[in-house]
Amino acid sequence: MMTTVDVTPETGGKKGSPVNPRSRVYRPNAKYIPILATLALLVIMYSAGVANYENFGQPSVIVNLFRDNAVLLVVTVGMTFVILTGGIDLSVGAVISMTTTLTATLLQGGWPPLVVLVLVLLLGSLLGAGQGAVIHFFKVEPFIATLAGLFLARGIALFINQASIPIRDETWKAISEYRIPLADGVVTKPVALVAIAAVLIAAAVLAWTRFGRNVYAIGGSADSALLMGLPVGRTRIAVYTLSGFCAALGGVLFSINSTSGWALQGNGLELDAIAACVIGGVLLTGGSGYVFGALLGVLVTGLIQTIIIFQGDLNAAWTRIIVGVLLFAFIVLQRLVTRKVK
Amino acid sequence: MTILKNRLFWPAAILVVLLVINAFTSNQFVTVRDGHLFGSLIDILRGSAPLVLVALGMTLVIATGGIDLSVGSVMAISGAVACLLISDLGNQNSVGSVLLIMLVAIGVSLLAGLWNGTLVAIIGIQPIIATLILMVAGRGIAQLITDGQIINVQSGPYATIATGFFLALPVAFLIAVAAVVLITLLTRRTALGLLLESVGGSPTASRLAGIRAKRITVMVYVVSGGFAGLAGLIYSANIKSADSIAAGNLIELDAILAVVIGGTALIGGRFSIAGTVLGAVLIQALGVTVVAIGVPSDATLLFKAVVVVALCLSQSPEFRAKVFGRFKPKPVVRAEATA
């Protein structure tokens, strides 16, 4: 069983530095191998980018990575919790659609921005909680329950409005246009900070709280967790609620980024989030993985896109294919690692 | 009372209700025009052919405890291959060449299935992840094949598989019926069905019992890929073009839904072909009916969500025990309810 010390992510921002100083041999702990492999790949990709393209080495490339992938990052954080318990949440992309459409519609109707914000976040959490309750109480498979959630959320979004709705609200526009200077010439947006905050909070919760420990325990074995007296039902429902909340937050970030709401926004994002988790070494069987791994997974897909943009003449289709190939490489790697452990 | 307890009772009842609504709301339910049947019932049967085919493959995969997320992408690839080759033909109406091209496209789909099956059975990757790879990459491959364009074809023989009629019935429907009959005979008149269920129940136990579990697992993914390819052909023949983005978009979810509505549990170990066909036709009928009663087609999803929730809950033993349990005499030893 993992102790709180064991689950403490030690692979923070230090690129390529040896992890887990307690191990006496040079080989890193097997549970860090997937995350280290992702980190190594990220460094290799970045170096290749710097070597091949002008201006790739500028700090704004990395800073923009967080800005452009803020939505995916927030959603992936929620997805990480769900996958750690051995579940899956297919509804996140649809919840984003619902949130952006609802936000834009309500703001157009003259609702106060703060009320809208609270309302949509609450609605997303509520949908997540409902899914969690159905999964826990009625033993419906997470795949099916969240699929129903997907249909419901996207159905609501399309029902509200099928066209793209512009947001003219002053607050939303102000946040969208606000720039935070980091260094001379390097600026970032508030959405990037929200995403980073989400990652840090999630990592802290998973590493140091009772809730985080329960999440890992359920993913390891829900039956054992129940026998140990852990609140399996409460944790499971909380995890889906969290994922719904993160998806709704992602939708709000989306609507701030594009100052519009569209029912097809976030289409297929759930699979990007799952792919990011897998690339980052979060095992889909549950019980193993770190939020920082998911962060690296998002950065890998983001960096692929950046390279394709820098290359300029590459077909967008290659993004999907390269992500697929990477997914394959990481899954096989994980398979080898887990086989060795067992 | 026994008929009420049948797993397929509620899906069938809902389908009948939908068809009755259709019969009243549409101008023509079933009529004869130009020597073949026509009307909204025929539309439902014709339109459900791709979903029936995909769901049929999915049923076999799920019976072995797996899942195939890549079917939509395989549909896109197969349609892209077929349309690309047909558009290069000198004479697009040559029946022989079109048939050959369709065989090539299905061959490519079988290879895609072989890739999935190898990942699952030989390398031992979780099915949902193994097929996620092709789901993500496959649409990119289809886009590469069509070079990001929508390839239009003007081939009479190709269009026939989607819009043609044979013996007064739509060809697409007949293809689906043939596939259903073939699979039913193979799984229920031979030991194959039993072997599938055995592998789904426990791959290890069935291997120890002398069943070639790995070979069977690879086979179901190959079959699923082939059916997805065939469905992709029908889809692209229907719109007479290859659209690598829209082809088979989210059909994997609909197919899984059809299987679940049909009473097949996602954990594997048993399957019902009749149930799957019923589920697929139900999903299609739902879409047609919602439009027929004047609701915008995009709201179909809302209805779908309601039906999914209702059916899944009605099939969940825990839900039935909690909601209807109080009407029954309580057993002497109460089962642990919160587990």
CSV table of C-alpha atoms in Angstrom, one decimal, chain B residues 2-336:
chain,number,residue,atom,x,y,z
B,2,THR,CA,-42.4,-13.9,-17.6
B,3,ILE,CA,-42.4,-11.8,-20.7
B,4,LEU,CA,-42.0,-8.6,-18.6
B,5,LYS,CA,-38.9,-10.1,-17.1
B,6,ASN,CA,-37.3,-10.6,-20.4
B,7,ARG,CA,-34.3,-8.3,-20.8
B,8,LEU,CA,-35.4,-7.3,-24.3
B,9,PHE,CA,-39.0,-6.4,-23.2
B,10,TRP,CA,-38.4,-2.8,-22.5
B,11,PRO,CA,-36.2,-2.0,-25.5
B,12,ALA,CA,-38.7,-3.8,-27.7
B,13,ALA,CA,-41.6,-1.9,-26.1
B,14,ILE,CA,-39.9,1.4,-26.6
B,15,LEU,CA,-39.2,0.6,-30.3
B,16,VAL,CA,-42.8,-0.3,-30.9
B,17,VAL,CA,-43.9,2.9,-29.3
B,18,LEU,CA,-41.5,4.9,-31.5
B,19,LEU,CA,-42.7,3.1,-34.6
B,20,VAL,CA,-46.4,3.8,-33.7
B,21,ILE,CA,-45.6,7.5,-33.2
B,22,ASN,CA,-43.9,7.4,-36.6
B,23,ALA,CA,-46.8,5.7,-38.3
B,24,PHE,CA,-49.0,8.6,-37.1
B,25,THR,CA,-46.7,11.5,-37.7
B,26,SER,CA,-45.1,10.8,-41.0
B,27,ASN,CA,-47.1,11.0,-44.2
B,28,GLN,CA,-45.9,7.7,-45.5
B,29,PHE,CA,-45.0,4.9,-43.1
B,30,VAL,CA,-44.8,2.1,-45.7
B,31,THR,CA,-45.9,2.5,-49.3
B,32,VAL,CA,-44.9,1.1,-52.6
B,33,ARG,CA,-43.3,3.4,-55.1
B,34,ASP,CA,-41.5,2.6,-58.4
B,35,GLY,CA,-41.8,-1.1,-57.5
B,36,HIS,CA,-40.1,-1.0,-54.2
B,37,LEU,CA,-41.0,-0.2,-50.6
B,38,PHE,CA,-40.8,3.3,-49.4
B,39,GLY,CA,-41.6,5.3,-46.3
B,40,SER,CA,-40.2,6.2,-42.9
B,41,LEU,CA,-40.1,2.5,-41.8
B,42,ILE,CA,-37.9,1.7,-44.7
B,43,ASP,CA,-35.8,4.8,-44.0
B,44,ILE,CA,-35.2,3.5,-40.5
B,45,LEU,CA,-34.2,0.1,-41.7
B,46,ARG,CA,-31.9,1.5,-44.4
B,47,GLY,CA,-30.4,4.2,-42.1
B,48,SER,CA,-29.7,1.7,-39.4
B,49,ALA,CA,-27.6,-0.6,-41.6
B,50,PRO,CA,-24.2,0.9,-40.8
B,51,LEU,CA,-24.9,1.1,-37.0
B,52,VAL,CA,-26.2,-2.5,-37.1
B,53,LEU,CA,-23.0,-3.7,-38.8
B,54,VAL,CA,-20.7,-1.8,-36.4
B,55,ALA,CA,-22.7,-2.9,-33.4
B,56,LEU,CA,-22.6,-6.5,-34.5
B,57,GLY,CA,-18.8,-6.4,-34.5
B,58,MET,CA,-18.8,-4.6,-31.2
B,59,THR,CA,-21.1,-7.3,-29.7
B,60,LEU,CA,-18.5,-10.0,-30.4
B,61,VAL,CA,-15.7,-7.8,-29.1
B,62,ILE,CA,-17.6,-7.0,-25.9
B,63,ALA,CA,-18.5,-10.7,-25.5
B,64,THR,CA,-14.8,-11.4,-25.1
B,65,GLY,CA,-14.6,-8.7,-22.4
B,66,GLY,CA,-13.1,-6.1,-24.7
B,67,ILE,CA,-14.2,-2.9,-26.4
B,68,ASP,CA,-13.4,-1.3,-29.8
B,69,LEU,CA,-13.3,2.5,-29.8
B,70,SER,CA,-11.6,2.6,-33.3
B,71,VAL,CA,-14.7,1.6,-35.4
B,72,GLY,CA,-15.5,5.2,-36.4
B,73,SER,CA,-12.0,5.9,-37.5
B,74,VAL,CA,-11.9,2.6,-39.4
B,75,MET,CA,-15.1,3.7,-41.2
B,76,ALA,CA,-13.5,6.9,-42.2
B,77,ILE,CA,-10.4,5.0,-43.5
B,78,SER,CA,-12.4,2.5,-45.5
B,79,GLY,CA,-14.6,5.2,-47.0
B,80,ALA,CA,-11.5,7.3,-47.8
B,81,VAL,CA,-9.7,4.4,-49.5
B,82,ALA,CA,-12.7,3.4,-51.6
B,83,CYS,CA,-13.5,6.9,-52.7
B,84,LEU,CA,-9.9,7.7,-53.6
B,85,LEU,CA,-9.6,4.6,-55.7
B,86,ILE,CA,-13.0,5.0,-57.3
B,87,SER,CA,-12.3,8.6,-58.2
B,88,ASP,CA,-9.1,7.5,-60.0
B,89,LEU,CA,-11.0,5.0,-62.1
B,90,GLY,CA,-11.4,5.7,-65.8
B,91,ASN,CA,-15.0,4.4,-65.8
B,92,GLN,CA,-16.6,4.8,-62.4
B,93,ASN,CA,-19.6,2.7,-63.4
B,94,SER,CA,-17.6,-0.5,-64.0
B,95,VAL,CA,-19.1,-3.0,-61.6
B,96,GLY,CA,-16.1,-5.3,-61.5
B,97,SER,CA,-13.6,-2.5,-60.5
B,98,VAL,CA,-15.9,-1.0,-57.9
B,99,LEU,CA,-16.4,-4.5,-56.3
B,100,LEU,CA,-12.6,-5.0,-56.3
B,101,ILE,CA,-12.1,-1.6,-54.7
B,102,MET,CA,-14.6,-2.4,-52.0
B,103,LEU,CA,-12.8,-5.6,-51.3
B,104,VAL,CA,-9.5,-3.6,-51.0
B,105,ALA,CA,-11.1,-1.2,-48.6
B,106,ILE,CA,-12.5,-4.0,-46.4
B,107,GLY,CA,-9.1,-5.6,-46.6
B,108,VAL,CA,-7.5,-2.4,-45.1
B,109,SER,CA,-10.2,-2.5,-42.4
B,110,LEU,CA,-9.4,-6.1,-41.6
B,111,LEU,CA,-5.8,-5.1,-41.2
B,112,ALA,CA,-6.8,-2.3,-38.8
B,113,GLY,CA,-8.7,-4.9,-36.8
B,114,LEU,CA,-5.7,-7.1,-36.8
B,115,TRP,CA,-3.6,-4.3,-35.4
B,116,ASN,CA,-6.1,-3.8,-32.6
B,117,GLY,CA,-6.4,-7.5,-31.9
B,118,THR,CA,-2.6,-7.9,-31.8
B,119,LEU,CA,-2.3,-5.1,-29.3
B,120,VAL,CA,-5.0,-6.6,-27.1
B,121,ALA,CA,-4.2,-10.3,-27.3
B,122,ILE,CA,-0.5,-10.5,-27.9
B,123,ILE,CA,0.9,-7.5,-26.2
B,124,GLY,CA,-1.7,-7.5,-23.6
B,125,ILE,CA,-2.8,-3.9,-23.6
B,126,GLN,CA,-6.2,-2.9,-22.1
B,127,PRO,CA,-8.7,-3.0,-25.0
B,128,ILE,CA,-10.0,0.6,-24.4
B,129,ILE,CA,-6.5,2.0,-24.6
B,130,ALA,CA,-5.3,-0.3,-27.4
B,131,THR,CA,-8.2,0.8,-29.6
B,132,LEU,CA,-7.9,4.4,-28.5
B,133,ILE,CA,-4.6,4.6,-30.4
B,134,LEU,CA,-6.3,3.8,-33.7
B,135,MET,CA,-9.2,6.0,-32.8
B,136,VAL,CA,-6.9,9.0,-32.4
B,137,ALA,CA,-4.5,8.2,-35.3
B,138,GLY,CA,-7.0,6.6,-37.7
B,139,ARG,CA,-8.9,9.8,-38.5
B,140,GLY,CA,-5.5,11.4,-39.2
B,141,ILE,CA,-4.7,8.6,-41.6
B,142,ALA,CA,-8.0,9.0,-43.3
B,143,GLN,CA,-7.3,12.7,-43.7
B,144,LEU,CA,-3.9,11.9,-45.2
B,145,ILE,CA,-5.5,9.5,-47.6
B,146,THR,CA,-8.0,12.1,-48.8
B,147,ASP,CA,-5.4,14.9,-48.4
B,148,GLY,CA,-7.8,16.8,-46.2
B,149,GLN,CA,-10.3,17.1,-49.0
B,150,ILE,CA,-13.8,15.6,-49.4
B,151,ILE,CA,-13.5,13.3,-52.3
B,152,ASN,CA,-16.7,13.1,-54.4
B,153,VAL,CA,-17.5,10.1,-56.5
B,154,GLN,CA,-20.1,9.6,-59.2
B,155,SER,CA,-20.3,5.9,-59.3
B,156,GLY,CA,-23.6,4.2,-59.9
B,157,PRO,CA,-22.6,0.7,-58.6
B,158,TYR,CA,-21.0,2.2,-55.5
B,159,ALA,CA,-24.1,4.3,-54.6
B,160,THR,CA,-26.2,1.1,-55.0
B,161,ILE,CA,-24.9,-0.4,-51.7
B,162,ALA,CA,-26.4,2.5,-49.8
B,163,THR,CA,-29.4,3.8,-51.8
B,164,GLY,CA,-30.2,0.9,-54.2
B,165,PHE,CA,-33.1,-1.6,-53.9
B,166,PHE,CA,-33.2,-5.3,-54.5
B,167,LEU,CA,-36.4,-7.3,-54.4
B,168,ALA,CA,-38.2,-4.2,-53.3
B,169,LEU,CA,-35.9,-3.9,-50.3
B,170,PRO,CA,-33.0,-1.5,-49.7
B,171,VAL,CA,-29.6,-3.1,-50.4
B,172,ALA,CA,-28.0,-1.6,-47.3
B,173,PHE,CA,-30.7,-3.3,-45.2
B,174,LEU,CA,-30.1,-6.6,-47.0
B,175,ILE,CA,-26.4,-6.4,-46.4
B,176,ALA,CA,-27.0,-5.8,-42.7
B,177,VAL,CA,-29.5,-8.7,-42.6
B,178,ALA,CA,-27.0,-11.0,-44.3
B,179,ALA,CA,-24.3,-10.0,-41.8
B,180,VAL,CA,-26.7,-10.7,-38.9
B,181,VAL,CA,-27.7,-14.1,-40.2
B,182,LEU,CA,-24.1,-15.0,-40.9
B,183,ILE,CA,-22.9,-14.1,-37.4
B,184,THR,CA,-26.0,-15.7,-35.8
B,185,LEU,CA,-25.4,-19.0,-37.6
B,186,LEU,CA,-21.6,-18.9,-36.9
B,187,THR,CA,-22.1,-18.2,-33.1
B,188,ARG,CA,-25.2,-20.1,-32.4
B,189,ARG,CA,-25.1,-23.1,-34.7
B,190,THR,CA,-21.4,-23.8,-34.1
B,191,ALA,CA,-19.4,-23.8,-30.9
B,192,LEU,CA,-17.9,-20.4,-31.7
B,193,GLY,CA,-20.4,-18.5,-29.6
B,194,LEU,CA,-19.7,-20.7,-26.6
B,195,LEU,CA,-16.0,-20.2,-27.0
B,196,LEU,CA,-16.4,-16.4,-27.3
B,197,GLU,CA,-18.4,-16.4,-24.0
B,198,SER,CA,-15.8,-18.6,-22.4
B,199,VAL,CA,-13.0,-16.3,-23.3
B,200,GLY,CA,-15.0,-13.3,-22.1
B,201,GLY,CA,-15.7,-15.1,-18.8
B,202,SER,CA,-12.1,-15.8,-18.1
B,203,PRO,CA,-9.3,-15.8,-20.8
B,204,THR,CA,-7.0,-17.8,-18.5
B,205,ALA,CA,-9.5,-20.5,-17.6
B,206,SER,CA,-10.5,-20.9,-21.2
B,207,ARG,CA,-6.9,-21.2,-22.2
B,208,LEU,CA,-6.3,-23.8,-19.6
B,209,ALA,CA,-9.4,-25.6,-20.9
B,210,GLY,CA,-7.7,-25.9,-24.3
B,211,ILE,CA,-9.4,-22.9,-26.1
B,212,ARG,CA,-7.0,-20.8,-28.2
B,213,ALA,CA,-8.1,-17.7,-26.3
B,214,LYS,CA,-5.6,-15.3,-28.0
B,215,ARG,CA,-6.5,-16.4,-31.5
B,216,ILE,CA,-10.2,-15.9,-30.7
B,217,THR,CA,-9.5,-12.5,-29.3
B,218,VAL,CA,-7.5,-11.4,-32.3
B,219,MET,CA,-10.3,-12.8,-34.5
B,220,VAL,CA,-13.1,-10.7,-33.0
B,221,TYR,CA,-11.2,-7.5,-33.4
B,222,VAL,CA,-10.5,-8.4,-37.1
B,223,VAL,CA,-14.2,-9.1,-37.6
B,224,SER,CA,-15.1,-5.9,-35.9
B,225,GLY,CA,-12.7,-4.0,-38.1
B,226,GLY,CA,-14.2,-5.7,-41.2
B,227,PHE,CA,-17.7,-4.8,-40.3
B,228,ALA,CA,-16.7,-1.2,-39.5
B,229,GLY,CA,-15.1,-1.1,-43.0
B,230,LEU,CA,-18.3,-2.3,-44.6
B,231,ALA,CA,-20.3,0.2,-42.6
B,232,GLY,CA,-17.9,2.9,-43.8
B,233,LEU,CA,-18.5,1.9,-47.4
B,234,ILE,CA,-22.2,2.2,-46.9
B,235,TYR,CA,-21.9,5.5,-45.2
B,236,SER,CA,-19.7,7.0,-47.9
B,237,ALA,CA,-21.7,5.5,-50.7
B,238,ASN,CA,-24.8,7.2,-49.2
B,239,ILE,CA,-23.3,10.7,-49.4
B,240,LYS,CA,-21.3,9.7,-52.5
B,241,SER,CA,-18.1,11.1,-51.0
B,242,ALA,CA,-15.4,10.5,-48.4
B,243,ASP,CA,-15.6,12.8,-45.4
B,244,SER,CA,-12.7,11.9,-43.1
B,245,ILE,CA,-14.0,14.1,-40.3
B,246,ALA,CA,-17.7,13.3,-40.2
B,247,ALA,CA,-17.6,9.7,-41.2
B,248,GLY,CA,-18.4,7.4,-38.3
B,249,ASN,CA,-18.1,10.3,-35.8
B,250,LEU,CA,-19.1,9.0,-32.3
B,251,ILE,CA,-20.5,5.9,-33.9
B,252,GLU,CA,-18.4,3.8,-31.4
B,253,LEU,CA,-20.5,5.3,-28.6
B,254,ASP,CA,-23.7,4.6,-30.4
B,255,ALA,CA,-22.6,1.0,-31.1
B,256,ILE,CA,-21.6,0.4,-27.5
B,257,LEU,CA,-25.0,1.9,-26.5
B,258,ALA,CA,-26.8,-0.5,-28.9
B,259,VAL,CA,-24.9,-3.4,-27.3
B,260,VAL,CA,-25.8,-2.3,-23.8
B,261,ILE,CA,-29.4,-1.7,-24.6
B,262,GLY,CA,-29.5,-5.2,-26.1
B,263,GLY,CA,-28.7,-6.6,-22.6
B,264,THR,CA,-25.0,-7.5,-23.2
B,265,ALA,CA,-22.9,-6.6,-20.1
B,266,LEU,CA,-19.7,-4.7,-20.8
B,267,ILE,CA,-17.7,-7.1,-18.6
B,268,GLY,CA,-18.1,-9.8,-21.3
B,269,GLY,CA,-19.0,-13.4,-21.0
B,270,ARG,CA,-22.3,-13.3,-22.7
B,271,PHE,CA,-23.9,-11.7,-25.6
B,272,SER,CA,-27.2,-11.3,-27.5
B,273,ILE,CA,-27.2,-10.6,-31.2
B,274,ALA,CA,-30.9,-10.1,-31.3
B,275,GLY,CA,-30.6,-7.6,-28.5
B,276,THR,CA,-27.9,-5.6,-30.3
B,277,VAL,CA,-29.9,-5.4,-33.6
B,278,LEU,CA,-32.9,-4.3,-31.5
B,279,GLY,CA,-30.7,-1.7,-29.8
B,280,ALA,CA,-29.2,-0.4,-33.0
B,281,VAL,CA,-32.6,-0.1,-34.7
B,282,LEU,CA,-34.0,1.6,-31.6
B,283,ILE,CA,-31.3,4.2,-31.7
B,284,GLN,CA,-31.9,4.9,-35.3
B,285,ALA,CA,-35.7,5.0,-34.9
B,286,LEU,CA,-35.3,7.4,-32.0
B,287,GLY,CA,-33.4,9.8,-34.2
B,288,VAL,CA,-36.0,9.5,-37.0
B,289,THR,CA,-39.0,9.9,-34.7
B,290,VAL,CA,-37.6,12.9,-32.9
B,291,VAL,CA,-37.3,14.7,-36.2
B,292,ALA,CA,-40.7,13.4,-37.3
B,293,ILE,CA,-42.5,14.9,-34.3
B,294,GLY,CA,-41.0,18.3,-35.2
B,295,VAL,CA,-38.1,18.5,-32.6
B,296,PRO,CA,-34.9,19.9,-34.1
B,297,SER,CA,-32.6,17.0,-34.9
B,298,ASP,CA,-29.9,18.3,-32.5
B,299,ALA,CA,-32.2,17.7,-29.5
B,300,THR,CA,-32.1,14.0,-30.4
B,301,LEU,CA,-29.2,13.7,-27.9
B,302,LEU,CA,-31.4,14.8,-25.1
B,303,PHE,CA,-33.9,12.1,-25.9
B,304,LYS,CA,-31.0,9.6,-26.3
B,305,ALA,CA,-29.7,10.5,-22.8
B,306,VAL,CA,-33.1,10.0,-21.3
B,307,VAL,CA,-33.5,6.6,-23.0
B,308,VAL,CA,-30.0,5.5,-22.0
B,309,VAL,CA,-30.5,6.4,-18.4
B,310,ALA,CA,-33.9,4.8,-18.3
B,311,LEU,CA,-32.8,1.5,-19.9
B,312,CYS,CA,-29.5,1.3,-18.0
B,313,LEU,CA,-31.2,1.8,-14.7
B,314,SER,CA,-34.0,-0.6,-15.6
B,315,GLN,CA,-31.3,-3.2,-16.3
B,316,SER,CA,-29.3,-2.5,-13.1
B,317,PRO,CA,-30.2,-5.1,-10.5
B,318,GLU,CA,-29.2,-2.7,-7.7
B,319,PHE,CA,-31.6,-0.1,-9.0
B,320,ARG,CA,-34.4,-2.6,-9.3
B,321,ALA,CA,-33.7,-3.9,-5.8
B,322,LYS,CA,-33.7,-0.4,-4.3
B,323,VAL,CA,-36.7,1.0,-6.2
B,324,PHE,CA,-39.0,-2.0,-6.6
B,325,GLY,CA,-37.6,-4.1,-3.8
B,326,ARG,CA,-39.9,-2.6,-1.2
B,327,PHE,CA,-42.9,-4.1,-2.9
B,328,LYS,CA,-41.5,-7.6,-2.5
B,329,PRO,CA,-41.4,-9.6,0.7
B,330,LYS,CA,-38.1,-9.0,2.4
B,331,PRO,CA,-35.7,-11.9,2.6
B,332,VAL,CA,-34.8,-13.2,6.0
B,333,VAL,CA,-31.2,-12.2,5.8
B,334,ARG,CA,-30.9,-8.7,4.4
B,335,ALA,CA,-28.2,-8.2,1.7
B,336,GLU,CA,-25.6,-5.6,2.4
